[in-house]
Structures are given as C-alpha cells and as structure tokens.
Amino acid sequence: MNNSQKYYINTLQKCVVIAFIFLINVSCSKPKEEEQENSDKKTDILTLSAEQVKNAHLVLGAFDKTTISDEIKANGIVDVPPMNMASVSIPISGYVKSTNTLPGSPIKKGGVLATIYSMDYIQLQQDYLQAVSRLKFLEQELERQNVLSKEDIGAKKKLQQADSEVSSMKAQTKALALKLELIGCSIEKLKKGQLSSSINITSPIEGYIKTANVSIGKNVAPTDVLFEIVGNTHKHIELKVFENDINKIKIGQKIVVEHPTFSEKPMMATVFLVGKNVEADSKTINIHGHIDDEIMESKLTVGQYVNTKIFTGKRMVNTLPETAVVIHNNGGFIFIQTKENTFQQIPVKIGTTEKGNIEVFTEKNIDNQQIVKQGASILQAMLASSE
C-alpha cells in the first residue's frame, strides 16, 4: 500500500468518526429540544369548551368584603394565683404517725393531712404549764411585796425585783402560748391539763393535693415541705407572646382558648394583665388572662397546656371562599375569567382565614375581574393535565 492510499484511508476514517459523533449529538439534543418546546408551551391560560364549563359547575363573582379579626397565636398553661397555692410544713420536729392522703385527692380547708408524733411538742407543753405556774407564784409574791413596801421603805427594792420577774415571766408565758397556737394546740385545753403527744397537720386552703412527701415513721423537720395544695378557684391562663407582638396586646382584648374539651363551645377569656419584662431567653412576655365562664373555668386543670388566639382588632379585607383558592406552600392560586370560557391562573398570597373565608393578596388589581369562586381546584387539575 503506497502513501497516497494510506492517506486516503485515514481521511475516510476521520470522516466516519466525525459523522458518528455528529449523529450522537443530534440524537442526544433532540429530547432536550423537545423538552424545551414543551416547557415553552406551559401557560397559565386555560380555555375550555362550553360543555366543560358547564360540567365543572363553576361559580363566578367578585371579591367579598369581609371584616376579619386580627389575631395573635399564643401558648401557655393554666395556673392559679399565689394565694391559691399552699406549701404545708410543721414548725416543730417529729415523726409521721399516720396519713391517708394521696396526690390528686381533694381536701377541705382545715382537713387533716397527717398526724405527727413529737417529743419537742410534749416538752413545749410542759414548759408552758411550768411557766404558767411560775407566773402565778410570782404574781402572788408581787402582791406580798407590794403590801410590805407600804410598811417598810427598804422593801421597795424587793418590790421592783418582783415586778421585773413577773413581767419577764409574762413575756415567756405569752411566747410559749404563741408557739403552741402556731402548732395548733388549744391553750384552754392545755390549761385544764389535757396534754397531747401528737399534732394534726391541716390544710390552710380548699383544693387538691399536688404532692405528698410523707410516709409512716418518717422524721420531719420545720424546713421540710410535707404537702403542696392547689386551690380550685380563680384559675387563669398564663400565656407567652413574642416581643414583636407586644404592642398589639391590650388589657380587655378577648382570647379564645383552644382545647379538645371545648370543641363544641369555645372557651373565652379576657386579657387581664400584660407583663412589663421580656424574658431574655425566649424573647417573650407574659400575658395573664381571666376565664369568662366560671363553669368552664372549673373544668380546667392547673398545669394544663393550652393553645389560644388573642383578638387584637378588626379590619375590612378582600376575601374569597375556600373553594376559590388552591393552596400551594405558603401561598396559592386563584382563577379569573379573561374572556368567555377562558380562565387565567393568578398567584396569590394568603392572609387570615376565618369561618371559611380566606384573605388573599394579588400583585395586580383584579377588583373588576370575574373570579372563579367555586371550582378552582377543578380548573387547576385541568391546567396541570394540559401541560
């Protein structure tokens, strides 16, 4: 094979390779071109036949003018004021003799929570009776010295001493009596010689037992909290509102408490207090709300978690029924009629929803357009299938 023949063959091979590569590129690019063509065909315009419009049962109309309540969502808990909570302890050391209480049990004011044995209590009663006896003796001695001082000038010093001892013993006796009364001892019974080795711990308020930290034989001290009592009245809600919404909250605004217990009839409350301090960690402020209905209030449980809506005002806005809006992500779409049997998809932003009415915002003014108020989801499905 001579050089000219080799050159011819090499040239021919190169041409074949180039042609092959060209065909591959053409075949690969064709679907992309078709895809681009299909993409170009995508539109927000939908044209239907008269029969399709009839079968879709479309309802056309303009925006509704609706008064919408502005609201702020807030979470919180059910609570009671400090005067309706009690931490119960005993001001003397002892041992638990008996208790019949359980957490969650109801308790009346003055009801017995537990009984305590106390040697210190016995000693305190003894000290009081001895002080009473000593005071009686000193008072008699004071009377005697008073008589003697009238007859003998030198006896005045003894009179002053006797008077001082009486005053001191009166103070001691009074202090012991106050200590005993604080424990719950009857001074009148004690003066009659009725001593006791046990003390009844009673509830200072009516409510239910939240915690009980006692057991038979347990040693208790004045620093121990033995019971926690929560009252049943004056329940309220403590809410957390973000600092960005603080200026919208005013005393007297209405609150809807959302809870499965009140699904048929919502529980209403009223803003009673607005906190003055922003919590550094959560960037929230406390809102104190009072329940409007006492019967509903009684159904709440202290510590219960609640979701609420605080109504901050009202305004007139453009709304459409839910059947007019196709929700998509944080926004949605509506359809307007551009000409007979032809509809255009319009993107909208969603505002407040209330009683089936949706507040919508559009980029351009369509107040004079006919809007599809029923059947938007059907048109959306048709538009999607036509693409």
GROMACS .gro file of C-alpha atoms in nm:
model
  387
    1MET     CA    1   0.000   0.000   0.000
    2ASN     CA    2   0.154   0.330  -0.108
    3ASN     CA    3   0.145   0.656   0.083
    4SER     CA    4  -0.141   0.806  -0.119
    5GLN     CA    5  -0.364   0.508  -0.040
    6LYS     CA    6  -0.283   0.530   0.333
    7TYR     CA    7  -0.367   0.899   0.330
    8TYR     CA    8  -0.699   0.829   0.160
    9ILE     CA    9  -0.798   0.561   0.416
   10ASN     CA   10  -0.703   0.778   0.716
   11THR     CA   11  -0.901   1.065   0.578
   12LEU     CA   12  -1.203   0.841   0.522
   13GLN     CA   13  -1.186   0.702   0.879
   14LYS     CA   14  -1.173   1.053   1.024
   15CYS     CA   15  -1.480   1.149   0.824
   16VAL     CA   16  -1.670   0.845   0.951
   17VAL     CA   17  -1.583   0.924   1.315
   18ILE     CA   18  -1.685   1.286   1.276
   19ALA     CA   19  -2.014   1.185   1.118
   20PHE     CA   20  -2.082   0.936   1.401
   21ILE     CA   21  -2.016   1.195   1.671
   22PHE     CA   22  -2.246   1.440   1.493
   23LEU     CA   23  -2.527   1.183   1.486
   24ILE     CA   24  -2.486   1.114   1.860
   25ASN     CA   25  -2.501   1.485   1.943
   26VAL     CA   26  -2.811   1.528   1.731
   27SER     CA   27  -2.984   1.231   1.890
   28CYS     CA   28  -2.895   1.348   2.244
   29SER     CA   29  -3.004   1.705   2.189
   30LYS     CA   30  -3.336   1.617   2.033
   31PRO     CA   31  -3.513   1.524   2.361
   32LYS     CA   32  -3.378   1.843   2.520
   33GLU     CA   33  -3.515   2.046   2.233
   34GLU     CA   34  -3.849   1.868   2.263
   35GLU     CA   35  -3.845   1.926   2.640
   36GLN     CA   36  -3.771   2.295   2.582
   37GLU     CA   37  -4.055   2.314   2.333
   38ASN     CA   38  -4.291   2.151   2.584
   39SER     CA   39  -4.169   2.389   2.853
   40ASP     CA   40  -4.241   2.682   2.627
   41LYS     CA   41  -4.594   2.553   2.587
   42LYS     CA   42  -4.660   2.576   2.965
   43THR     CA   43  -4.910   2.852   3.033
   44ASP     CA   44  -5.137   2.996   3.297
   45ILE     CA   45  -5.423   3.024   3.048
   46LEU     CA   46  -5.691   2.756   3.029
   47THR     CA   47  -5.951   2.751   2.751
   48LEU     CA   48  -6.248   2.516   2.790
   49SER     CA   49  -6.544   2.418   2.583
   50ALA     CA   50  -6.889   2.530   2.684
   51GLU     CA   51  -6.968   2.174   2.792
   52GLN     CA   52  -6.657   2.156   3.013
   53VAL     CA   53  -6.751   2.483   3.180
   54LYS     CA   54  -7.100   2.350   3.244
   55ASN     CA   55  -6.978   2.020   3.387
   56ALA     CA   56  -6.729   2.198   3.618
   57HIS     CA   57  -7.019   2.381   3.789
   58LEU     CA   58  -6.815   2.699   3.812
   59VAL     CA   59  -6.941   2.996   4.011
   60LEU     CA   60  -6.805   3.340   3.920
   61GLY     CA   61  -6.807   3.663   4.115
   62ALA     CA   62  -6.604   3.944   4.270
   63PHE     CA   63  -6.408   3.967   4.593
   64ASP     CA   64  -6.611   3.954   4.913
   65LYS     CA   65  -6.562   4.238   5.157
   66THR     CA   66  -6.526   4.074   5.497
   67THR     CA   67  -6.447   4.202   5.843
   68ILE     CA   68  -6.154   3.993   5.961
   69SER     CA   69  -6.034   3.973   6.320
   70ASP     CA   70  -5.660   4.013   6.357
   71GLU     CA   71  -5.527   3.753   6.596
   72ILE     CA   72  -5.207   3.651   6.767
   73LYS     CA   73  -5.149   3.287   6.849
   74ALA     CA   74  -5.007   3.221   7.195
   75ASN     CA   75  -4.935   2.913   7.403
   76GLY     CA   76  -4.944   2.884   7.779
   77ILE     CA   77  -5.063   2.695   8.085
   78VAL     CA   78  -5.348   2.702   8.334
   79ASP     CA   79  -5.239   2.843   8.669
   80VAL     CA   80  -5.375   2.983   8.996
   81PRO     CA   81  -5.263   3.295   9.189
   82PRO     CA   82  -5.014   3.257   9.478
   83MET     CA   83  -5.290   3.289   9.739
   84ASN     CA   84  -5.448   2.972   9.595
   85MET     CA   85  -5.135   2.761   9.638
   86ALA     CA   86  -5.000   2.637   9.970
   87SER     CA   87  -4.681   2.463  10.080
   88VAL     CA   88  -4.753   2.287  10.409
   89SER     CA   89  -4.487   2.218  10.672
   90ILE     CA   90  -4.477   2.187  11.051
   91PRO     CA   91  -4.287   2.430  11.278
   92ILE     CA   92  -4.155   2.152  11.504
   93SER     CA   93  -3.965   1.826  11.460
   94GLY     CA   94  -4.137   1.488  11.487
   95TYR     CA   95  -4.230   1.158  11.325
   96VAL     CA   96  -4.523   1.083  11.093
   97LYS     CA   97  -4.783   0.883  11.286
   98SER     CA   98  -5.047   0.850  11.013
   99THR     CA   99  -5.164   0.988  10.679
  100ASN     CA  100  -5.448   0.892  10.444
  101THR     CA  101  -5.379   1.137  10.164
  102LEU     CA  102  -5.273   1.079   9.804
  103PRO     CA  103  -5.167   1.323   9.531
  104GLY     CA  104  -5.477   1.434   9.344
  105SER     CA  105  -5.708   1.385   9.643
  106PRO     CA  106  -5.949   1.669   9.723
  107ILE     CA  107  -5.904   1.839  10.058
  108LYS     CA  108  -6.120   2.083  10.253
  109LYS     CA  109  -5.982   2.384  10.435
  110GLY     CA  110  -5.887   2.257  10.781
  111GLY     CA  111  -5.888   1.894  10.666
  112VAL     CA  112  -5.630   1.668  10.831
  113LEU     CA  113  -5.339   1.580  10.602
  114ALA     CA  114  -5.126   1.383  10.851
  115THR     CA  115  -5.066   1.330  11.223
  116ILE     CA  116  -4.720   1.381  11.375
  117TYR     CA  117  -4.565   1.243  11.697
  118SER     CA  118  -4.332   1.496  11.860
  119MET     CA  119  -4.121   1.485  12.176
  120ASP     CA  120  -4.047   1.854  12.124
  121TYR     CA  121  -4.421   1.921  12.131
  122ILE     CA  122  -4.454   1.744  12.465
  123GLN     CA  123  -4.164   1.944  12.605
  124LEU     CA  124  -4.313   2.270  12.479
  125GLN     CA  125  -4.643   2.198  12.656
  126GLN     CA  126  -4.454   2.115  12.976
  127ASP     CA  127  -4.257   2.438  12.952
  128TYR     CA  128  -4.576   2.636  12.909
  129LEU     CA  129  -4.753   2.481  13.208
  130GLN     CA  130  -4.446   2.536  13.425
  131ALA     CA  131  -4.430   2.897  13.309
  132VAL     CA  132  -4.797   2.948  13.394
  133SER     CA  133  -4.739   2.803  13.740
  134ARG     CA  134  -4.427   3.011  13.794
  135LEU     CA  135  -4.611   3.325  13.678
  136LYS     CA  136  -4.889   3.262  13.928
  137PHE     CA  137  -4.636   3.231  14.209
  138LEU     CA  138  -4.451   3.547  14.106
  139GLU     CA  139  -4.776   3.745  14.087
  140GLN     CA  140  -4.859   3.637  14.443
  141GLU     CA  141  -4.510   3.735  14.554
  142LEU     CA  142  -4.554   4.073  14.386
  143GLU     CA  143  -4.874   4.134  14.582
  144ARG     CA  144  -4.697   4.042  14.906
  145GLN     CA  145  -4.405   4.272  14.833
  146ASN     CA  146  -4.649   4.548  14.745
  147VAL     CA  147  -4.807   4.522  15.089
  148LEU     CA  148  -4.469   4.513  15.263
  149SER     CA  149  -4.341   4.815  15.075
  150LYS     CA  150  -4.616   5.029  15.224
  151GLU     CA  151  -4.493   4.948  15.573
  152ASP     CA  152  -4.119   4.932  15.510
  153ILE     CA  153  -3.930   5.167  15.276
  154GLY     CA  154  -3.645   4.917  15.240
  155ALA     CA  155  -3.881   4.663  15.084
  156LYS     CA  156  -3.918   4.874  14.766
  157LYS     CA  157  -3.612   4.712  14.613
  158LYS     CA  158  -3.768   4.367  14.655
  159LEU     CA  159  -4.092   4.503  14.509
  160GLN     CA  160  -3.913   4.624  14.197
  161GLN     CA  161  -3.741   4.290  14.161
  162ALA     CA  162  -4.068   4.102  14.198
  163ASP     CA  163  -4.234   4.329  13.942
  164SER     CA  164  -3.949   4.267  13.696
  165GLU     CA  165  -3.974   3.891  13.741
  166VAL     CA  166  -4.350   3.899  13.679
  167SER     CA  167  -4.305   4.100  13.357
  168SER     CA  168  -4.035   3.862  13.235
  169MET     CA  169  -4.242   3.553  13.312
  170LYS     CA  170  -4.549   3.704  13.141
  171ALA     CA  171  -4.344   3.753  12.824
  172GLN     CA  172  -4.211   3.397  12.845
  173THR     CA  173  -4.558   3.254  12.901
  174LYS     CA  174  -4.703   3.457  12.612
  175ALA     CA  175  -4.426   3.344  12.376
  176LEU     CA  176  -4.479   2.979  12.465
  177ALA     CA  177  -4.854   3.018  12.413
  178LEU     CA  178  -4.798   3.169  12.066
  179LYS     CA  179  -4.566   2.882  11.970
  180LEU     CA  180  -4.826   2.628  12.079
  181GLU     CA  181  -5.106   2.808  11.894
  182LEU     CA  182  -4.889   2.815  11.583
  183ILE     CA  183  -4.864   2.437  11.602
  184GLY     CA  184  -5.239   2.408  11.654
  185CYS     CA  185  -5.255   2.343  12.026
  186SER     CA  186  -5.562   2.454  12.224
  187ILE     CA  187  -5.436   2.665  12.515
  188GLU     CA  188  -5.765   2.632  12.701
  189LYS     CA  189  -5.748   2.253  12.693
  190LEU     CA  190  -5.383   2.261  12.793
  191LYS     CA  191  -5.460   2.476  13.099
  192LYS     CA  192  -5.705   2.204  13.202
  193GLY     CA  193  -5.420   1.955  13.194
  194GLN     CA  194  -5.504   1.796  12.856
  195LEU     CA  195  -5.157   1.737  12.710
  196SER     CA  196  -5.106   1.566  12.374
  197SER     CA  197  -4.816   1.384  12.208
  198SER     CA  198  -4.941   1.427  11.850
  199ILE     CA  199  -5.015   1.715  11.615
  200ASN     CA  200  -5.263   1.723  11.328
  201ILE     CA  201  -5.130   1.887  11.010
  202THR     CA  202  -5.424   2.059  10.840
  203SER     CA  203  -5.476   2.220  10.500
  204PRO     CA  204  -5.484   2.602  10.501
  205ILE     CA  205  -5.696   2.615  10.181
  206GLU     CA  206  -5.955   2.409   9.995
  207GLY     CA  207  -5.833   2.234   9.680
  208TYR     CA  208  -5.649   1.918   9.593
  209ILE     CA  209  -5.318   1.765   9.699
  210LYS     CA  210  -5.050   1.824   9.438
  211THR     CA  211  -4.764   1.648   9.621
  212ALA     CA  212  -4.734   1.448   9.944
  213ASN     CA  213  -4.383   1.397  10.081
  214VAL     CA  214  -4.467   1.187  10.386
  215SER     CA  215  -4.466   0.822  10.491
  216ILE     CA  216  -4.535   0.644  10.819
  217GLY     CA  217  -4.243   0.685  11.058
  218LYS     CA  218  -4.066   0.949  10.853
  219ASN     CA  219  -3.870   1.206  11.052
  220VAL     CA  220  -3.983   1.557  10.960
  221ALA     CA  221  -3.827   1.895  11.034
  222PRO     CA  222  -3.956   2.255  11.015
  223THR     CA  223  -3.766   2.306  10.688
  224ASP     CA  224  -3.944   2.015  10.513
  225VAL     CA  225  -4.233   2.083  10.273
  226LEU     CA  226  -4.468   1.795  10.352
  227PHE     CA  227  -4.759   1.879  10.120
  228GLU     CA  228  -4.838   2.110   9.830
  229ILE     CA  229  -5.202   2.214   9.794
  230VAL     CA  230  -5.353   2.377   9.486
  231GLY     CA  231  -5.684   2.563   9.513
  232ASN     CA  232  -5.980   2.502   9.282
  233THR     CA  233  -6.082   2.864   9.233
  234HIS     CA  234  -5.951   3.166   9.042
  235LYS     CA  235  -5.789   2.958   8.769
  236HIS     CA  236  -5.641   3.166   8.489
  237ILE     CA  237  -5.415   3.127   8.187
  238GLU     CA  238  -5.054   3.242   8.168
  239LEU     CA  239  -4.954   3.297   7.804
  240LYS     CA  240  -4.628   3.371   7.624
  241VAL     CA  241  -4.632   3.631   7.343
  242PHE     CA  242  -4.328   3.714   7.131
  243GLU     CA  243  -4.179   4.060   7.175
  244ASN     CA  244  -4.267   4.158   6.814
  245ASP     CA  245  -4.637   4.138   6.904
  246ILE     CA  246  -4.621   4.308   7.244
  247ASN     CA  247  -4.753   4.645   7.124
  248LYS     CA  248  -5.063   4.476   6.979
  249ILE     CA  249  -5.175   4.335   7.315
  250LYS     CA  250  -5.408   4.547   7.528
  251ILE     CA  251  -5.597   4.483   7.852
  252GLY     CA  252  -5.956   4.382   7.780
  253GLN     CA  253  -5.891   4.202   7.450
  254LYS     CA  254  -6.070   3.871   7.402
  255ILE     CA  255  -5.896   3.534   7.397
  256VAL     CA  256  -6.019   3.205   7.251
  257VAL     CA  257  -5.884   2.903   7.438
  258GLU     CA  258  -5.846   2.608   7.201
  259HIS     CA  259  -5.872   2.266   7.363
  260PRO     CA  260  -6.048   1.938   7.267
  261THR     CA  261  -6.258   1.965   7.583
  262PHE     CA  262  -6.424   2.280   7.446
  263SER     CA  263  -6.463   2.182   7.079
  264GLU     CA  264  -6.840   2.241   7.074
  265LYS     CA  265  -6.837   2.573   7.256
  266PRO     CA  266  -6.503   2.759   7.265
  267MET     CA  267  -6.382   2.888   7.600
  268MET     CA  268  -6.346   3.265   7.609
  269ALA     CA  269  -6.108   3.462   7.827
  270THR     CA  270  -6.001   3.826   7.864
  271VAL     CA  271  -5.656   3.984   7.883
  272PHE     CA  272  -5.627   4.099   8.245
  273LEU     CA  273  -5.258   4.186   8.278
  274VAL     CA  274  -4.974   4.246   8.031
  275GLY     CA  275  -4.623   4.181   8.159
  276LYS     CA  276  -4.360   4.454   8.160
  277ASN     CA  277  -4.046   4.243   8.122
  278VAL     CA  278  -3.921   4.050   7.820
  279GLU     CA  279  -3.765   3.714   7.906
  280ALA     CA  280  -3.411   3.715   7.773
  281ASP     CA  281  -3.401   3.350   7.662
  282SER     CA  282  -3.737   3.313   7.488
  283LYS     CA  283  -3.787   3.680   7.387
  284THR     CA  284  -4.144   3.658   7.513
  285ILE     CA  285  -4.364   3.849   7.754
  286ASN     CA  286  -4.622   3.706   7.997
  287ILE     CA  287  -4.992   3.768   7.938
  288HIS     CA  288  -5.236   3.698   8.223
  289GLY     CA  289  -5.590   3.607   8.112
  290HIS     CA  290  -5.908   3.553   8.315
  291ILE     CA  291  -6.165   3.291   8.210
  292ASP     CA  292  -6.504   3.448   8.135
  293ASP     CA  293  -6.722   3.148   8.234
  294GLU     CA  294  -6.682   3.008   8.588
  295ILE     CA  295  -6.834   2.673   8.488
  296MET     CA  296  -6.579   2.628   8.211
  297GLU     CA  297  -6.305   2.750   8.444
  298SER     CA  298  -6.387   2.466   8.683
  299LYS     CA  299  -6.316   2.212   8.407
  300LEU     CA  300  -5.957   2.328   8.368
  301THR     CA  301  -5.666   2.157   8.542
  302VAL     CA  302  -5.378   2.356   8.688
  303GLY     CA  303  -5.065   2.300   8.479
  304GLN     CA  304  -5.270   2.210   8.170
  305TYR     CA  305  -5.118   2.323   7.836
  306VAL     CA  306  -5.341   2.541   7.615
  307ASN     CA  307  -5.331   2.700   7.270
  308THR     CA  308  -5.501   3.036   7.234
  309LYS     CA  309  -5.582   3.315   6.992
  310ILE     CA  310  -5.578   3.675   7.114
  311PHE     CA  311  -5.802   3.904   6.906
  312THR     CA  312  -5.622   4.236   6.863
  313GLY     CA  313  -5.857   4.421   6.625
  314LYS     CA  314  -6.076   4.409   6.313
  315ARG     CA  315  -6.033   4.530   5.954
  316MET     CA  316  -6.218   4.514   5.619
  317VAL     CA  317  -6.033   4.298   5.364
  318ASN     CA  318  -6.078   4.118   5.030
  319THR     CA  319  -6.168   3.755   5.088
  320LEU     CA  320  -6.269   3.453   4.885
  321PRO     CA  321  -6.432   3.128   4.991
  322GLU     CA  322  -6.207   2.825   5.037
  323THR     CA  323  -6.345   2.679   4.711
  324ALA     CA  324  -6.187   2.970   4.520
  325VAL     CA  325  -5.829   2.919   4.638
  326VAL     CA  326  -5.583   2.642   4.553
  327ILE     CA  327  -5.338   2.634   4.843
  328HIS     CA  328  -4.974   2.577   4.747
  329ASN     CA  329  -4.689   2.600   5.000
  330ASN     CA  330  -4.727   2.935   5.181
  331GLY     CA  331  -4.938   3.088   4.907
  332GLY     CA  332  -5.179   2.968   4.642
  333PHE     CA  333  -5.362   3.032   4.314
  334ILE     CA  334  -5.697   3.164   4.201
  335PHE     CA  335  -5.854   3.183   3.854
  336ILE     CA  336  -6.006   3.483   3.680
  337GLN     CA  337  -6.215   3.483   3.361
  338THR     CA  338  -6.037   3.673   3.083
  339LYS     CA  339  -6.300   3.601   2.817
  340GLU     CA  340  -6.580   3.355   2.759
  341ASN     CA  341  -6.472   3.001   2.860
  342THR     CA  342  -6.112   3.120   2.911
  343PHE     CA  343  -5.950   3.145   3.253
  344GLN     CA  344  -5.615   3.265   3.382
  345GLN     CA  345  -5.429   3.132   3.685
  346ILE     CA  346  -5.324   3.411   3.924
  347PRO     CA  347  -5.076   3.358   4.211
  348VAL     CA  348  -5.188   3.498   4.548
  349LYS     CA  349  -5.057   3.537   4.900
  350ILE     CA  350  -5.268   3.403   5.184
  351GLY     CA  351  -5.363   3.613   5.486
  352THR     CA  352  -5.603   3.537   5.770
  353THR     CA  353  -5.860   3.258   5.740
  354GLU     CA  354  -6.184   3.297   5.932
  355LYS     CA  355  -6.505   3.094   5.908
  356GLY     CA  356  -6.423   2.960   5.562
  357ASN     CA  357  -6.320   3.299   5.424
  358ILE     CA  358  -5.958   3.343   5.311
  359GLU     CA  359  -5.788   3.680   5.294
  360VAL     CA  360  -5.591   3.697   4.964
  361PHE     CA  361  -5.340   3.943   4.820
  362THR     CA  362  -5.265   3.980   4.446
  363GLU     CA  363  -4.983   4.165   4.276
  364LYS     CA  364  -5.217   4.341   4.035
  365ASN     CA  365  -5.561   4.489   4.086
  366ILE     CA  366  -5.833   4.244   3.980
  367ASP     CA  367  -6.124   4.406   4.164
  368ASN     CA  368  -6.319   4.441   3.837
  369GLN     CA  369  -6.248   4.086   3.719
  370GLN     CA  370  -6.477   3.787   3.741
  371ILE     CA  371  -6.316   3.542   3.984
  372VAL     CA  372  -6.387   3.169   3.997
  373LYS     CA  373  -6.535   3.140   4.347
  374GLN     CA  374  -6.623   2.772   4.317
  375GLY     CA  375  -6.435   2.509   4.117
  376ALA     CA  376  -6.078   2.644   4.138
  377SER     CA  377  -5.938   2.301   4.219
  378ILE     CA  378  -6.107   2.155   3.909
  379LEU     CA  379  -5.952   2.421   3.685
  380GLN     CA  380  -5.614   2.363   3.847
  381ALA     CA  381  -5.635   1.991   3.768
  382MET     CA  382  -5.735   2.064   3.406
  383LEU     CA  383  -5.450   2.313   3.368
  384ALA     CA  384  -5.199   2.063   3.505
  385SER     CA  385  -5.318   1.787   3.270
  386SER     CA  386  -5.297   2.015   2.966
  387GLU     CA  387  -4.929   2.098   3.021
   0.00000   0.00000   0.00000
